[in-house]
Tab-separated table of C-alpha atoms and ligand atoms in Angstrom:
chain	number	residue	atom	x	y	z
A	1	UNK	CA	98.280	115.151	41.905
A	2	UNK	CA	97.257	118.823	41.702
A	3	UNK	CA	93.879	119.403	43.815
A	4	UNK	CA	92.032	120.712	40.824
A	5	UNK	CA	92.284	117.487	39.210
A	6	UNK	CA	91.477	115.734	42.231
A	7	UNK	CA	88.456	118.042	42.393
A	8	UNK	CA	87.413	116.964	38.674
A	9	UNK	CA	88.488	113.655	38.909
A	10	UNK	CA	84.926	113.468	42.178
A	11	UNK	CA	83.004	115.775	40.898
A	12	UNK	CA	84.145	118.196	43.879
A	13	UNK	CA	83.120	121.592	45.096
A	14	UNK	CA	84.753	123.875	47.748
A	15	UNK	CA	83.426	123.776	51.098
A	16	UNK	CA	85.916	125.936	52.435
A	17	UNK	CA	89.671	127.250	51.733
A	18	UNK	CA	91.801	128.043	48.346
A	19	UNK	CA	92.329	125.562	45.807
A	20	UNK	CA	96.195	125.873	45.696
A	21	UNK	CA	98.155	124.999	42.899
A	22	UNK	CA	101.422	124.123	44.757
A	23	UNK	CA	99.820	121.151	47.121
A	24	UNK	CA	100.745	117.793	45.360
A	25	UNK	CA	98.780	114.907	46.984
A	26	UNK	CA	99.672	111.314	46.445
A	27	UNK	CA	98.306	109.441	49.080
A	28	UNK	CA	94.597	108.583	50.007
A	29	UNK	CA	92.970	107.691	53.391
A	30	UNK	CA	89.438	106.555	53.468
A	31	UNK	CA	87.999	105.989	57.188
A	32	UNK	CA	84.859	106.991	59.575
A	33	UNK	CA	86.818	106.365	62.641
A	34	UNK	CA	89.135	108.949	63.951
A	35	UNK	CA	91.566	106.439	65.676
A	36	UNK	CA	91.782	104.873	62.245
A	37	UNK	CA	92.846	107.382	60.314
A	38	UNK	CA	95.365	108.375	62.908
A	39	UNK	CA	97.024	104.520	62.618
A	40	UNK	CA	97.272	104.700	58.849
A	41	UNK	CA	97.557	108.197	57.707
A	42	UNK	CA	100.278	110.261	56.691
A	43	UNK	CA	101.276	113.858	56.339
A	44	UNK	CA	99.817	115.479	53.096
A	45	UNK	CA	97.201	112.591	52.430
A	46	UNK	CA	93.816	112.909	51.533
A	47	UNK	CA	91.393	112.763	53.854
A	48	UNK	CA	88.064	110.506	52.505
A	49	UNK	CA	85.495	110.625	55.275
A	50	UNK	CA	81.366	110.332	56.091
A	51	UNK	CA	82.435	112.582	59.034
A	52	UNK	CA	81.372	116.089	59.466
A	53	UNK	CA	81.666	117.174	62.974
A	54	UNK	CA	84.609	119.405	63.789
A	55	UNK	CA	86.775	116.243	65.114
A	56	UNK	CA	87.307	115.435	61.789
A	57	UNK	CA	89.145	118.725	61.292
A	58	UNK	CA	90.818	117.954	64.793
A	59	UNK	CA	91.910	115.017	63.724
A	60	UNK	CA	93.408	115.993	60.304
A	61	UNK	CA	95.462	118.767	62.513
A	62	UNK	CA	97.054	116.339	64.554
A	63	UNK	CA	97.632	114.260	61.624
A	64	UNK	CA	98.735	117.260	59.462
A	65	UNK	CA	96.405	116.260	56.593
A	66	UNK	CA	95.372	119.601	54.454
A	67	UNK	CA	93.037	118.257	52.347
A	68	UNK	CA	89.806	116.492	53.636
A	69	UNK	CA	86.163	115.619	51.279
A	70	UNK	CA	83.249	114.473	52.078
A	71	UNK	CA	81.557	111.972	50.731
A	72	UNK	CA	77.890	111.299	49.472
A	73	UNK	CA	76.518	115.172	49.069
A	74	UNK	CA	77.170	115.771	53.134
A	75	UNK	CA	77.790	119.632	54.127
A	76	UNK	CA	80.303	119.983	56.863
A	77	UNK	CA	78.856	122.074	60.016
A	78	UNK	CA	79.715	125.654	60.624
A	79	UNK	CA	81.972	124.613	63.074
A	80	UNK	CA	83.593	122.649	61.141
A	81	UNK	CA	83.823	125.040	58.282
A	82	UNK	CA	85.289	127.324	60.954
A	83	UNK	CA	87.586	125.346	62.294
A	84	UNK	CA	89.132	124.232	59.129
A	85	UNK	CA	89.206	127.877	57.922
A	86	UNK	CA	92.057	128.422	61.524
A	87	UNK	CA	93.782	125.236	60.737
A	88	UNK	CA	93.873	126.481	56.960
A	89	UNK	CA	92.646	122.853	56.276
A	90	UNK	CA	90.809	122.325	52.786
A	91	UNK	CA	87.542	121.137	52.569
A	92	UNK	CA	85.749	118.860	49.432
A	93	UNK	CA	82.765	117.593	48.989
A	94	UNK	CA	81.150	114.769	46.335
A	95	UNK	CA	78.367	113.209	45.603
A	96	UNK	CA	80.202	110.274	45.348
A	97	UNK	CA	79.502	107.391	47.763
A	98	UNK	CA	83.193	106.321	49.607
A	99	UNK	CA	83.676	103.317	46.927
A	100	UNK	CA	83.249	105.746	44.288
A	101	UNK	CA	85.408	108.136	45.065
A	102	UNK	CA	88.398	105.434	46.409
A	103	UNK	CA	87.917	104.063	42.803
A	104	UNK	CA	88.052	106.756	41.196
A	105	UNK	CA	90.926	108.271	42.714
A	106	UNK	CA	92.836	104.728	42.445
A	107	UNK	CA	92.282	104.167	38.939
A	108	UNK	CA	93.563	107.738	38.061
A	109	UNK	CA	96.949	106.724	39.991
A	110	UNK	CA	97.087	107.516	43.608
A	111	UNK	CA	97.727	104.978	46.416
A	112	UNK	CA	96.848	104.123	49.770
A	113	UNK	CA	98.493	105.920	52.528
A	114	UNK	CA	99.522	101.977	53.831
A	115	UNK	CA	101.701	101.362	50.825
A	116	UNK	CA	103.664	104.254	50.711
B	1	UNK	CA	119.817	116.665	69.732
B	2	UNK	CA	120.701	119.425	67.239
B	3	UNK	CA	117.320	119.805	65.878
B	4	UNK	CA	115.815	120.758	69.060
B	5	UNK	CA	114.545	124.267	70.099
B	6	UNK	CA	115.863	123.496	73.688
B	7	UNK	CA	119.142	123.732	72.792
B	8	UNK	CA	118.116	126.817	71.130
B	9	UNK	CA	117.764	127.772	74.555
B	10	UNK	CA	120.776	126.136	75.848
B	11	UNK	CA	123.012	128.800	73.119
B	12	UNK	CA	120.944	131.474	74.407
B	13	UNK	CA	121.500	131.344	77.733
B	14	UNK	CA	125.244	131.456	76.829
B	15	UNK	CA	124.700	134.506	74.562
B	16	UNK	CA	122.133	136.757	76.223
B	17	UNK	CA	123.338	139.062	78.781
B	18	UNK	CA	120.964	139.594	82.222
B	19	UNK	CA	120.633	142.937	81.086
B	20	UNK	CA	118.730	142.010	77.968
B	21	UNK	CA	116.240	139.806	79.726
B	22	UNK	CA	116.315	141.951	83.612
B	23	UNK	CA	112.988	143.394	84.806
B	24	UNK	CA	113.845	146.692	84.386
B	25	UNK	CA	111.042	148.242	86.494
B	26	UNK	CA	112.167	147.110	89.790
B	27	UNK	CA	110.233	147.634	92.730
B	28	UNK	CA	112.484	148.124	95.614
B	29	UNK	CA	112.616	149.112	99.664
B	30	UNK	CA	114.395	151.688	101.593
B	31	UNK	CA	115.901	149.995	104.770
B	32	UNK	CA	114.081	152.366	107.162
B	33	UNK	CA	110.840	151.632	105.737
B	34	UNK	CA	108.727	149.323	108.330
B	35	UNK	CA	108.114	145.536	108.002
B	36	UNK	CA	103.950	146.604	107.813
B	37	UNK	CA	105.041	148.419	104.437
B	38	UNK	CA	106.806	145.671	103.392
B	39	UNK	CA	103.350	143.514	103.659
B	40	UNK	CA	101.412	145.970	101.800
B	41	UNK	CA	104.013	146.138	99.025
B	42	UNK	CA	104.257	142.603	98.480
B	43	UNK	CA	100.618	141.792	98.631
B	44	UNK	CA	100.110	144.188	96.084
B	45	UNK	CA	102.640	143.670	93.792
B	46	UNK	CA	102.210	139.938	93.615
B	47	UNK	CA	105.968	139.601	94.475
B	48	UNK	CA	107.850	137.711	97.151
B	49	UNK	CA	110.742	139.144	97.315
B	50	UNK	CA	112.324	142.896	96.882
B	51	UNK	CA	115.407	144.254	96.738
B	52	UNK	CA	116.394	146.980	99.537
B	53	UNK	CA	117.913	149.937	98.186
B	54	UNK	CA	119.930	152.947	99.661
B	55	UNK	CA	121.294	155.727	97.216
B	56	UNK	CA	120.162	153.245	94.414
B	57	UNK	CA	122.749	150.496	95.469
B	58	UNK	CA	122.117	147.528	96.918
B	59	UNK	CA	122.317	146.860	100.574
B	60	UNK	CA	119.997	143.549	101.206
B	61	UNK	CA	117.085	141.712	99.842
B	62	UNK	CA	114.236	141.216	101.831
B	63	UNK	CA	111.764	138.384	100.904
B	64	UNK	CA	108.316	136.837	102.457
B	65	UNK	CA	109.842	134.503	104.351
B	66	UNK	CA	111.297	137.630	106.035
B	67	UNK	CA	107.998	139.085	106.586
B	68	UNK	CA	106.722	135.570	107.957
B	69	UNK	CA	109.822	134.949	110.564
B	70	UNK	CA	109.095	138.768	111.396
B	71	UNK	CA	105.054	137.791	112.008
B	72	UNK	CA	105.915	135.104	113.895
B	73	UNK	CA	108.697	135.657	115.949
B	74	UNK	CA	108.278	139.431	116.486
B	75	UNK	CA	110.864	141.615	118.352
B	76	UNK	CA	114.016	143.062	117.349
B	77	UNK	CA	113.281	145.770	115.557
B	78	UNK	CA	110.252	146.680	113.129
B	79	UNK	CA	112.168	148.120	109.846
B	80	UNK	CA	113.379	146.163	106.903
B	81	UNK	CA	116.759	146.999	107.532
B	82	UNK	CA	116.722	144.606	110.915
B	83	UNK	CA	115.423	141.691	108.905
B	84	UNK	CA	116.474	142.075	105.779
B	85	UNK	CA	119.778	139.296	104.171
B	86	UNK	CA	122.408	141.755	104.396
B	87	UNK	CA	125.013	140.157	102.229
B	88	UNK	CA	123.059	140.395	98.826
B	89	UNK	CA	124.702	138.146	95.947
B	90	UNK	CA	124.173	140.705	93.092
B	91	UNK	CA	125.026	140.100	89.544
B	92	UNK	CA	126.267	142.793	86.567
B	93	UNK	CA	124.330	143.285	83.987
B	94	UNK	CA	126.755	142.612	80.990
B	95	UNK	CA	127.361	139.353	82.954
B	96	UNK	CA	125.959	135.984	80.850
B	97	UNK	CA	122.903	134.382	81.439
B	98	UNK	CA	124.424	131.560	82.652
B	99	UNK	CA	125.795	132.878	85.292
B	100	UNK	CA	122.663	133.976	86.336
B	101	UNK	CA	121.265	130.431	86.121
B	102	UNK	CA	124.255	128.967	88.138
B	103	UNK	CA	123.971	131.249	91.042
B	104	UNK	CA	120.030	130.519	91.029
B	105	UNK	CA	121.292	126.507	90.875
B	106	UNK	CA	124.080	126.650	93.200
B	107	UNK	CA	123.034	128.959	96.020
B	108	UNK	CA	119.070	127.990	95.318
B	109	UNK	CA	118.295	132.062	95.288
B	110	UNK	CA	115.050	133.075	93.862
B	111	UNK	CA	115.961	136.488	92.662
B	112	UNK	CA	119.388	138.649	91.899
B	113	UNK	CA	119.656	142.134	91.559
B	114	UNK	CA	121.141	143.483	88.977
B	115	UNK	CA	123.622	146.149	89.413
B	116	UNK	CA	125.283	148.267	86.367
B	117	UNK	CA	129.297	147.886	86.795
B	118	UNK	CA	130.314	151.070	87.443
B	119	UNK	CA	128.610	152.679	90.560
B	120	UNK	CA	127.393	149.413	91.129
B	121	UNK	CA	123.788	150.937	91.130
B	122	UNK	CA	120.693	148.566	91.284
B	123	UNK	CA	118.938	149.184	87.657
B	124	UNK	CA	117.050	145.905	87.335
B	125	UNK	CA	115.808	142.498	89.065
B	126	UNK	CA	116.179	138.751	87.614
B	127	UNK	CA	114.475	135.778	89.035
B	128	UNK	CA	113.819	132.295	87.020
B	129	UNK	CA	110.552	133.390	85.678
B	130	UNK	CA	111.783	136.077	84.294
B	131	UNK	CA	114.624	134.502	82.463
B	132	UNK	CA	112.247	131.811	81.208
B	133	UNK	CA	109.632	134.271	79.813
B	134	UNK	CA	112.724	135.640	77.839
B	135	UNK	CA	113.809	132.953	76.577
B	136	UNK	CA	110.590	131.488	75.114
B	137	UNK	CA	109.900	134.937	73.604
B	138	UNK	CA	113.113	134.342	71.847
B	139	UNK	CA	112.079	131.678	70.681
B	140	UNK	CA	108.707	133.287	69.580
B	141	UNK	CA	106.437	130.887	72.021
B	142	UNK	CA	104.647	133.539	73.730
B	143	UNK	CA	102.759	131.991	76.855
B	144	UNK	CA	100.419	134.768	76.975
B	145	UNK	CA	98.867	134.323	73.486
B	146	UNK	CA	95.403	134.099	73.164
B	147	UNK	CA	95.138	131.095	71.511
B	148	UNK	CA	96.841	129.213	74.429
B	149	UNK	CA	94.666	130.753	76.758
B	150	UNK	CA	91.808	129.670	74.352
B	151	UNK	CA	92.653	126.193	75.491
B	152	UNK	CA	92.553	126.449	78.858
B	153	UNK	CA	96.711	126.107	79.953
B	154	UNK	CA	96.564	126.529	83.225
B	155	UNK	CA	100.473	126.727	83.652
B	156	UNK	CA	103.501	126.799	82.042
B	157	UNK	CA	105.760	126.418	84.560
B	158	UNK	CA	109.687	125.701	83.389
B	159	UNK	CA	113.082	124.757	84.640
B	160	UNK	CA	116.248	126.242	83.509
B	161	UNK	CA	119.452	124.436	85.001
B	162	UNK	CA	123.004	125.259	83.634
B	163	UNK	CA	123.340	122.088	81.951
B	164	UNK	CA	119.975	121.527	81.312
B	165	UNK	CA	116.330	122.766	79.869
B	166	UNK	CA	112.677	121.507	80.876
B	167	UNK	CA	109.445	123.343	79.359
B	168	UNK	CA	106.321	121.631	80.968
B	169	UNK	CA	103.034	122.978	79.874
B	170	UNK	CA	99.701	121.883	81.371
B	171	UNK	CA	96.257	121.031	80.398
B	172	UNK	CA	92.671	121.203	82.266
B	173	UNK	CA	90.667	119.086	80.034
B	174	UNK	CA	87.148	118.992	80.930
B	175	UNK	CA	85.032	115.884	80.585
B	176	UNK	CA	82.148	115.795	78.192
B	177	UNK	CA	84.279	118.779	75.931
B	178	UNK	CA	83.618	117.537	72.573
B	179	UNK	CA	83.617	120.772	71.064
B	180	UNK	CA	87.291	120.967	72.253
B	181	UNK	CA	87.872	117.606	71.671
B	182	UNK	CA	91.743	117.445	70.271
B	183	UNK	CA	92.607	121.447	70.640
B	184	UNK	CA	95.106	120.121	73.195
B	185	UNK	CA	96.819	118.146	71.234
B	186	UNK	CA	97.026	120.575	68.210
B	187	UNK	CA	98.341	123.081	70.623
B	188	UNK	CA	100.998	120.783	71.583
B	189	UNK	CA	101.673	120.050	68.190
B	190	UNK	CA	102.417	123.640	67.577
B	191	UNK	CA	104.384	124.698	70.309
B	192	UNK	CA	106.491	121.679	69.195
B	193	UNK	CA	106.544	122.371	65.910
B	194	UNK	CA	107.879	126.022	66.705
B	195	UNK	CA	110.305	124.453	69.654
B	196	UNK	CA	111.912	122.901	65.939
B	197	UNK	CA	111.793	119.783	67.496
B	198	UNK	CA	111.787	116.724	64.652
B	199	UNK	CA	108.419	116.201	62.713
B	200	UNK	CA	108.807	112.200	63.587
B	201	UNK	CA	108.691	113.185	67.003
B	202	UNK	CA	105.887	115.770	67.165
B	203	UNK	CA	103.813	113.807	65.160
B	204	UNK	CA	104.151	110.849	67.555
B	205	UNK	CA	103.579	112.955	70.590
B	206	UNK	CA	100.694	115.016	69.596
B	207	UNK	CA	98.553	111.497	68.426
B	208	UNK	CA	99.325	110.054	71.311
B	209	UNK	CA	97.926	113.037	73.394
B	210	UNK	CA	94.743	113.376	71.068
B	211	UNK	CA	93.895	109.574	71.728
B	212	UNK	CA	94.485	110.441	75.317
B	213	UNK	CA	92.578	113.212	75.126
B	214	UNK	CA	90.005	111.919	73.721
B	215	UNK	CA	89.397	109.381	76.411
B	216	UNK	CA	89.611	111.876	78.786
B	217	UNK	CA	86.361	113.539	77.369
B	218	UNK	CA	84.164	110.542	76.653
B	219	UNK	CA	84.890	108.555	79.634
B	220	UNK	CA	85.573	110.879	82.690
B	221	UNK	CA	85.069	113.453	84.226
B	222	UNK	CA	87.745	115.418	82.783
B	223	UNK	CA	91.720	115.162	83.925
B	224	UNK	CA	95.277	116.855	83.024
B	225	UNK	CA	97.416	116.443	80.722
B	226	UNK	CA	100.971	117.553	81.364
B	227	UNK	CA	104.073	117.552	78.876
B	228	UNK	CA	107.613	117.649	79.837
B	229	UNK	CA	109.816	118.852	77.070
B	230	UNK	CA	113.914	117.652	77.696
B	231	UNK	CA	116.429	117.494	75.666
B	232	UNK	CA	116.376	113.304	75.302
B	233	UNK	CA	112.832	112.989	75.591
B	234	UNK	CA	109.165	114.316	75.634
B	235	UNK	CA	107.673	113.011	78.928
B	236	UNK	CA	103.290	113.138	78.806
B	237	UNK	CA	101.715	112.528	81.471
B	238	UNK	CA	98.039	112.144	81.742
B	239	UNK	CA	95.577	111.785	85.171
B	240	UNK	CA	91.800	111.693	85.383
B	241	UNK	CA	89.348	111.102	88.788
B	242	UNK	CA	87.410	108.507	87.666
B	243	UNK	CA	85.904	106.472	86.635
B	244	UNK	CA	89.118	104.238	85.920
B	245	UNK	CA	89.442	100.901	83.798
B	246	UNK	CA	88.589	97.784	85.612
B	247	UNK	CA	90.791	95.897	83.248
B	248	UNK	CA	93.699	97.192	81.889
B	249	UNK	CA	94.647	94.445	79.821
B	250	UNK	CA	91.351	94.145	77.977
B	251	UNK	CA	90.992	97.651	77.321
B	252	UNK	CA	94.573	97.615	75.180
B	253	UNK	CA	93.109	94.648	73.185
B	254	UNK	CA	92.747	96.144	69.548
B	255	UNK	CA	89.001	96.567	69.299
B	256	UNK	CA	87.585	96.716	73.220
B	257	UNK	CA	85.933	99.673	73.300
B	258	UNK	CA	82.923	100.505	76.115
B	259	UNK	CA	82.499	103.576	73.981
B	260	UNK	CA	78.361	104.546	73.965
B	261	UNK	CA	76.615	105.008	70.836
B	262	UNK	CA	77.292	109.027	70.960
B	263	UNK	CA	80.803	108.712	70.974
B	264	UNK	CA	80.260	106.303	67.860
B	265	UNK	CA	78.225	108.627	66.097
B	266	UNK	CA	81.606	110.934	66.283
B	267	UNK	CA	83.889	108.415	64.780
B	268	UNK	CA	85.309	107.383	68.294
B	269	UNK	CA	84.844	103.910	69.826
B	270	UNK	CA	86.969	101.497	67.637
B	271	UNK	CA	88.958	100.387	70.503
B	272	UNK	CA	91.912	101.785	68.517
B	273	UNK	CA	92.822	104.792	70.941
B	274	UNK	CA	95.552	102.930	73.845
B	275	UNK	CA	96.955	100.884	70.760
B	276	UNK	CA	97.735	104.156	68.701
B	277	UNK	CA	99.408	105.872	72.345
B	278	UNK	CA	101.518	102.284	72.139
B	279	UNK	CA	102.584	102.477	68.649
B	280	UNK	CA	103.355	106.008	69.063
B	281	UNK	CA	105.458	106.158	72.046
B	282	UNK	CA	108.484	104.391	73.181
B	283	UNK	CA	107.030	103.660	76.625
B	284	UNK	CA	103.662	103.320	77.888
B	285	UNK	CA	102.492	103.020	81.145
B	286	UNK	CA	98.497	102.796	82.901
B	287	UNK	CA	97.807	102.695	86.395
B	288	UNK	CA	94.019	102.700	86.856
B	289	UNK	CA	92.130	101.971	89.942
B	290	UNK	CA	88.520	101.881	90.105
B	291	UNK	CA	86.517	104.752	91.481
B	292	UNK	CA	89.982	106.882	91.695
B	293	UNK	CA	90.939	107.216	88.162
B	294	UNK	CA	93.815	106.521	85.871
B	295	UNK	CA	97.412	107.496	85.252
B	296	UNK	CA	99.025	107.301	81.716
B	297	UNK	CA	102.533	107.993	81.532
B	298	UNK	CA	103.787	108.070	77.893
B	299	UNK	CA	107.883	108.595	76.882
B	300	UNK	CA	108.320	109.247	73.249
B	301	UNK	CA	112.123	109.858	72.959
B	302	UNK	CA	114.096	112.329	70.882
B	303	UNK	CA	116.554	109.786	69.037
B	304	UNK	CA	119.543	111.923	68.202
B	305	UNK	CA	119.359	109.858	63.625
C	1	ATP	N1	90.837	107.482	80.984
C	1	ATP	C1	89.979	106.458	80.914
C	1	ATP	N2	89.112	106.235	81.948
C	1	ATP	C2	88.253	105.204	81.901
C	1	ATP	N3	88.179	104.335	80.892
C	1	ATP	C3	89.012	104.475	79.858
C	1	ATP	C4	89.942	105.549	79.795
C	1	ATP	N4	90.656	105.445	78.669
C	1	ATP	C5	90.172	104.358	78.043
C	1	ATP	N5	89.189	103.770	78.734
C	1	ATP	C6	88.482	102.525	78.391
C	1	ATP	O1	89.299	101.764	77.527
C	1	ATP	C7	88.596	101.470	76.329
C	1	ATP	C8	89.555	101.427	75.186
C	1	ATP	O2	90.071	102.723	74.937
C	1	ATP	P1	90.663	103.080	73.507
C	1	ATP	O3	91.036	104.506	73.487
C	1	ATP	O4	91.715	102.089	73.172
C	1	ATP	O5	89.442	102.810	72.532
C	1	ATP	P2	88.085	103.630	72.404
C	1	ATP	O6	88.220	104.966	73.012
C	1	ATP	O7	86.990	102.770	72.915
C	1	ATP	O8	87.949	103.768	70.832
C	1	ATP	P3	88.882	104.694	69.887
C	1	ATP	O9	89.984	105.229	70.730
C	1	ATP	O10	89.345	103.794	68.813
C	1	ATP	O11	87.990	105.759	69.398
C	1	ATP	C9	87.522	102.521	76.234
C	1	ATP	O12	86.420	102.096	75.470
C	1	ATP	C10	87.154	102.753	77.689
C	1	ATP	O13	86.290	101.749	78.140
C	2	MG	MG1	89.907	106.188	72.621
């Protein structure tokens, strides 16, 4: 799924990076713990998290995740906005609340990182 | 093993020539000059070694343990010339790399002059660092970037045998560092990444480190993290100096965590971390001891399919 319609599909804004057209995401992690994420995710998922210190970004790096939104209206830091700006690492957010946005992004079609 | 950098390196050193990697600047010694100016040129050069010179060919080598059986023993003589090795192995400059390498494995020298073939004139210096810094720079992982220096490498040492290639890089990591929390493990990711070695692999490796790393910063007092890059295998290995784990046992059980509630408030503290370094690597290994620290060796392997 193109990001733009990942972006309409929560009610998304830009916190930082380009929207680009060529990124296809089909997988979706949800988590608030870092070690979490790192068991179940996979390269080119999206990131779901309540998370905005930098070690989100950190983590996403190691886990080569591009794409990472925040959930329920929260602003990532500066330092996270700055970090993800050198790791050229997208950042979302939505107003959505985590169930929400898993939901939504389930019923329009993509899957769990575990299944895949 | 086809998909790794290091044997990148391995064709290189078979297809460079010591001329295209020799320090060409060389600093060398007439044999009349006096053991005192030897001192002063070492010290400040940083060097341990120099090639003596006469007409611009090479008639001995002259190194710091030289200058130290000269300090120490005294007499005969004062000038380079009476304690210099006369019989200087030299190589030419069109000659391989890796014969280079094999003279620095077989005869354990530190440095060769280089000598063009014709007047057999000294016109350059090799010596295992320099071959190593070539090599990386062929492959395009400069040492000296910034960014590496960002994150606090406080070596990259390397070992460059005949038959085979080791790049070890190491890591201060200080305790308490959140705001660096992970830029290890992302700048092992990259070097890997750039070394060409397998994204399977990398992957592995760098989560394993990042868990590690991680620990390091919320529970000591800061360690080092090490990496051994071989052609079979990526070797981490990862110390601290306290406070160490009382129980190793419980602290692998999925979900023991002693994390406090500011490491929490990070997204750390599952008791996820040591399973994640299990899962990722093919061997695992803690020694802890109280009040000394703990030792994690970790062996992720690069399986040739
Ligand atoms: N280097 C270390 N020195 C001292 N104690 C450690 C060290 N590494 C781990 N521990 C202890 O082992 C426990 C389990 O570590 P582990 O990394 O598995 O989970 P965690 O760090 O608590 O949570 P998570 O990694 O999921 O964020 C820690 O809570 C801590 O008590
Ligand atoms: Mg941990």
């Amino acid at each position: 799924m193109k990001l733009e319609k990942i972006m309409k599909i929560l009610d998304a804004e830009v916190c930082c990076g380009t929207v680009r057209n060529d990124w296809d995401i089909t997988m979706v992690g949800a988590s608030d713990l870092m070690s979490d994420v790192l068991t179940f995710i996979q390269p080119d998922t999206l990131l779901l998290t309540g998370l905005i210190n930098p070690q989100v970004v950190r983590t996403a790096d190691v886990a080569e995740v591009k794409v990472i939104c925040f959930i329920r209206g929260k602003k990532p830091t500066e330092e996270t906005i700055k970090l993800a700006y050198d790791k050229d690492i997208v950042l979302f957010k939505t107003q959505c609340s985590m169930f929400k946005a898993c939901g939504r992004l389930y019923r329009a079609g993509l899957v769990d990182c575990l299944q895949k | 093993m086809n998909n790794a950098g290091i044997g990148k390196i391995q064709e290189l050193i078979y297809d460079l020539s010591v001329g295209d990697v020799m320090k060409k600047d060389v600093i060398s010694l007439s044999p009349d000059i006096s053991m005192y100016k030897l001192k002063e040129v070492l010290r400040k050069n940083r060097i341990s070694g120099v090639p003596v010179v006469k007409n611009g060919c090479s008639v001995g080598i002259i190194s710091i343990e030289d200058l130290i059986n000269w300090l120490t023993k005294k007499g005969a003589g004062s000038s380079v010339k009476d304690w210099m090795t006369k019989d200087v192995v030299t190589v030419y400059e069109d000659e391989k790399l890796i014969q280079a390498i094999s003279l620095f494995d077989q005869k354990g020298y530190g440095r060769l002059p280089v000598v063009e073939r014709k007047e057999k004139k000294v016109v350059g210096i090799v010596t295992k660092g320099v071959i190593i810094e070539s090599l990386l720079r062929e492959i395009e992982i400069d040492y000296h970037e910034e960014e590496i220096r960002r994150y606090r490498v406080s070596h990259f040492f390397e070992d460059v045998t005949a038959d085979s290639v080791t790049i070890g890089l190491i890591y201060q990591v200080k305790g308490g560092d959140v705001m660096n929390g992970g830029a290890v493990a992302g700048n092992i990711k990259k070097t890997l990444q750039r070394l060409d070695i397998k994204p399977d692999i990398y992957r592995r490796v760098a989560i394993a480190i990042y868990e590690a790393e991680m620990n390091l910063i919320f529970y000591t007092d800061g360690g080092e993290i090490s990496v051994y890059i071989k052609p079979e295998s990526i070797c981490v290995n990862v110390q601290d100096h306290g406070p160490g784990i009382p129980d190793v046992k419980d602290a692998l059980r999925l979900g023991f965590s002693t994390a406090p509630n500011w490491v929490r408030e990070l997204g750390f503290g599952a008791g996820i971390g040591l399973n994640n370094i299990q899962r990722c690597s093919d061997k695992m290994i803690i020694n802890s001891t109280v009040g000394r620290g703990t030792i994690l060796d970790i062996t992720v392997n690069m399986e040739t399919l």
